[in-house]
Amino acid sequence: MVMWVFGYGSLIWKTGFPFDQKLPGCIKGYRRVFYQGSTDHRGTPEFPGRTVTLEAAEGEVCWGVAYKITKTEDKETALNHLEVREKQYDRKEYVDFFTDPMDTTTPVVSGVMVYIASPDKKLNKNYLGPASIEEIAKQVVHAEGPSGPNKDYIFQLEKALLQFGWDDKHVTDLANEVRSLLSDGKQTAA
């Protein structure tokens, strides 16, 4: 049986597991938001970074990449890797994947696995929730964890999306605000 995994954050540019096919496209009814705290990759428990999660949003699409994994040993490797990497994400969902956002009836693949960080603070202690772009940017500028500075995550995600020709206003606005803070020298501790 084939396994498909959808990446909408760092999985777009850094998989960390073997796969047979990389297919750019989108899932429908979700939008990418920087509402998840990262205390293990792009921040610390004392100063969490922010990473993306998905939020249900009628009529929206979230662009990303679906990875096809066919070999049994590769599926095991991928799941083991993802369970560690995505451990702060408390839900797995199985969604329809499209390469054409205008196609309303026929997904290219059904049952694509995606990790989501829910807003339920009882299940997800690292959920930070909505904030203004300015507030998120201030947090991002200061956060750094074992995987590097939080700002690098934002800039790498923006670059990866643009390389595919995808526009994500939330990502672009945040990246621009982070750049503005850095260039203005307003990156002092809050």
Coordinates of C-alpha atoms in Angstrom, one line a residue:
M1 CA 0.0 0.0 0.0
V2 CA 1.3 3.5 -0.9
M3 CA 1.7 6.2 1.7
W4 CA 1.4 9.9 0.9
V5 CA 2.5 12.7 3.2
F6 CA 1.6 16.4 2.7
G7 CA 4.2 19.0 3.7
Y8 CA 3.2 22.6 4.1
G9 CA 6.1 23.9 6.2
S10 CA 9.7 22.8 6.4
L11 CA 8.8 19.5 4.7
I12 CA 8.6 21.5 1.5
W13 CA 12.3 22.0 1.4
K14 CA 13.7 19.5 3.9
T15 CA 12.1 16.0 4.0
G16 CA 14.6 13.9 5.9
F17 CA 13.2 10.6 4.6
P18 CA 13.3 8.6 1.4
F19 CA 10.4 9.0 -1.1
D20 CA 9.5 7.9 -4.6
Q21 CA 7.7 11.0 -5.9
K22 CA 7.4 14.7 -5.0
L23 CA 4.2 16.2 -6.2
P24 CA 3.5 20.0 -5.8
G25 CA -0.1 20.9 -5.2
C26 CA -2.7 21.9 -2.6
I27 CA -5.2 20.8 -0.1
K28 CA -8.6 22.7 0.1
G29 CA -10.4 24.1 3.1
Y30 CA -7.3 25.0 5.1
R31 CA -4.9 27.9 5.4
R32 CA -1.4 28.0 6.7
V33 CA -0.9 30.0 10.0
F34 CA 2.0 30.7 12.3
Y35 CA 0.0 29.7 15.4
Q36 CA 2.1 26.7 16.7
G37 CA 4.9 27.3 19.2
S38 CA 8.2 25.5 18.6
T39 CA 10.1 24.6 21.8
D40 CA 12.1 21.8 20.2
H41 CA 13.3 23.1 16.8
R42 CA 13.0 26.9 16.3
G43 CA 12.7 28.0 19.9
T44 CA 13.0 26.8 23.5
P45 CA 10.5 26.2 26.3
E46 CA 11.6 29.6 27.7
F47 CA 11.2 31.4 24.4
P48 CA 9.2 29.4 21.9
G49 CA 9.5 30.1 18.2
R50 CA 6.6 30.0 15.8
T51 CA 6.0 27.5 13.1
V52 CA 3.0 26.8 10.8
T53 CA 0.0 24.7 11.3
L54 CA -3.2 24.4 9.4
E55 CA -6.5 26.1 10.3
A56 CA -9.8 25.2 8.7
A57 CA -10.8 27.9 6.3
E58 CA -13.8 27.7 3.9
G59 CA -12.8 28.4 0.3
E60 CA -9.0 28.6 1.0
V61 CA -6.2 26.4 -0.4
C62 CA -2.9 25.6 1.2
W63 CA -0.1 24.9 -1.3
G64 CA 2.6 22.4 -0.5
V65 CA 4.1 19.1 -1.6
A66 CA 2.9 15.6 -1.3
Y67 CA 5.4 12.8 -1.0
K68 CA 4.7 9.3 -2.3
I69 CA 6.4 6.5 -0.4
T70 CA 6.0 2.9 -1.6
K71 CA 8.6 0.7 -0.1
T72 CA 7.7 -0.8 3.3
E73 CA 11.1 0.1 4.8
D74 CA 10.8 3.6 3.5
K75 CA 7.4 4.0 5.0
E76 CA 8.7 2.9 8.4
T77 CA 11.6 5.2 8.1
A78 CA 9.4 8.1 7.1
L79 CA 6.9 7.5 10.0
N80 CA 9.6 7.1 12.6
H81 CA 11.2 10.4 11.3
L82 CA 7.9 12.3 11.2
E83 CA 6.8 11.1 14.7
V84 CA 9.9 12.7 16.2
R85 CA 10.0 15.7 13.9
E86 CA 6.3 16.5 14.2
K87 CA 5.9 15.4 17.9
Q88 CA 4.5 18.8 18.9
Y89 CA 1.7 18.4 16.3
D90 CA -1.1 16.5 18.0
R91 CA -3.3 15.5 15.1
K92 CA -2.9 13.5 11.9
E93 CA -5.6 14.0 9.2
Y94 CA -6.1 12.3 5.9
V95 CA -7.0 14.8 3.1
D96 CA -7.6 15.1 -0.6
F97 CA -4.7 16.5 -2.6
F98 CA -5.1 18.5 -5.8
T99 CA -2.7 19.8 -8.4
D100 CA -5.3 22.1 -9.8
P101 CA -7.1 24.3 -7.2
M102 CA -10.0 24.8 -9.6
D103 CA -10.8 21.1 -9.8
T104 CA -13.7 20.7 -7.4
T105 CA -14.4 17.0 -7.8
T106 CA -11.3 14.9 -8.6
P107 CA -8.3 14.9 -6.2
V108 CA -5.1 13.6 -7.6
V109 CA -4.7 11.6 -4.4
S110 CA -7.1 10.9 -1.5
G111 CA -6.0 10.0 2.0
V112 CA -2.8 12.1 2.1
M113 CA -1.5 12.2 5.7
V114 CA -0.9 15.7 7.2
Y115 CA 0.2 16.7 10.6
I116 CA -1.8 19.5 12.3
A117 CA -1.3 21.3 15.6
S118 CA -4.8 21.8 17.0
P119 CA -5.8 24.8 19.1
D120 CA -6.8 22.6 22.0
K121 CA -4.5 23.6 24.8
K122 CA -5.3 20.4 26.7
L123 CA -3.9 18.3 23.8
N124 CA -1.4 20.8 22.4
K125 CA 0.5 22.7 25.1
N126 CA 2.6 24.5 22.5
Y127 CA -0.3 26.2 20.6
L128 CA 0.2 29.9 20.7
G129 CA -2.7 31.0 18.6
P130 CA -3.5 34.1 16.6
A131 CA -1.6 37.4 17.1
S132 CA -0.9 40.4 14.9
I133 CA 1.8 40.1 12.3
E134 CA 3.8 42.6 14.3
E135 CA 3.6 40.5 17.5
I136 CA 4.5 37.3 15.7
A137 CA 7.4 39.0 13.9
K138 CA 8.8 40.2 17.2
Q139 CA 8.7 36.7 18.6
V140 CA 10.3 35.2 15.5
V141 CA 13.2 37.7 15.5
H142 CA 14.2 36.6 19.0
A143 CA 13.5 32.9 18.9
E144 CA 16.2 30.3 18.2
G145 CA 16.4 26.6 18.9
P146 CA 18.4 23.5 18.0
S147 CA 17.3 23.7 14.3
G148 CA 18.4 27.4 14.1
P149 CA 16.9 30.9 14.2
N150 CA 13.2 31.1 13.8
K151 CA 13.6 33.8 11.2
D152 CA 15.5 31.4 9.0
Y153 CA 12.4 29.1 9.0
I154 CA 10.2 32.0 7.9
F155 CA 12.6 33.0 5.1
Q156 CA 13.1 29.4 3.9
L157 CA 9.4 28.8 3.7
E158 CA 8.8 32.0 1.8
K159 CA 11.6 31.1 -0.6
A160 CA 10.3 27.6 -1.1
L161 CA 6.8 28.8 -1.8
L162 CA 8.0 31.4 -4.3
Q163 CA 10.2 28.9 -6.1
F164 CA 6.9 27.0 -6.9
G165 CA 5.2 30.3 -7.9
W166 CA 2.8 30.2 -4.9
D167 CA 1.7 33.3 -3.0
D168 CA 0.8 33.0 0.7
K169 CA -0.1 36.4 2.0
H170 CA 0.4 35.3 5.7
V171 CA 3.9 34.0 5.0
T172 CA 4.9 37.0 2.8
D173 CA 3.5 39.6 5.3
L174 CA 5.3 37.9 8.2
A175 CA 8.6 37.6 6.3
N176 CA 8.4 41.3 5.3
E177 CA 7.7 42.4 8.9
V178 CA 10.6 40.3 10.2
R179 CA 12.9 41.9 7.5
S180 CA 11.6 45.4 8.6
L181 CA 12.3 44.7 12.2
L182 CA 15.8 43.4 11.4
S183 CA 16.6 46.4 9.1
D184 CA 15.2 48.9 11.6
G185 CA 17.3 47.4 14.4
K186 CA 14.1 46.8 16.5
Q187 CA 15.2 43.3 17.4
T188 CA 15.8 44.1 21.0
A189 CA 14.4 41.7 23.6
A190 CA 10.8 42.2 24.4

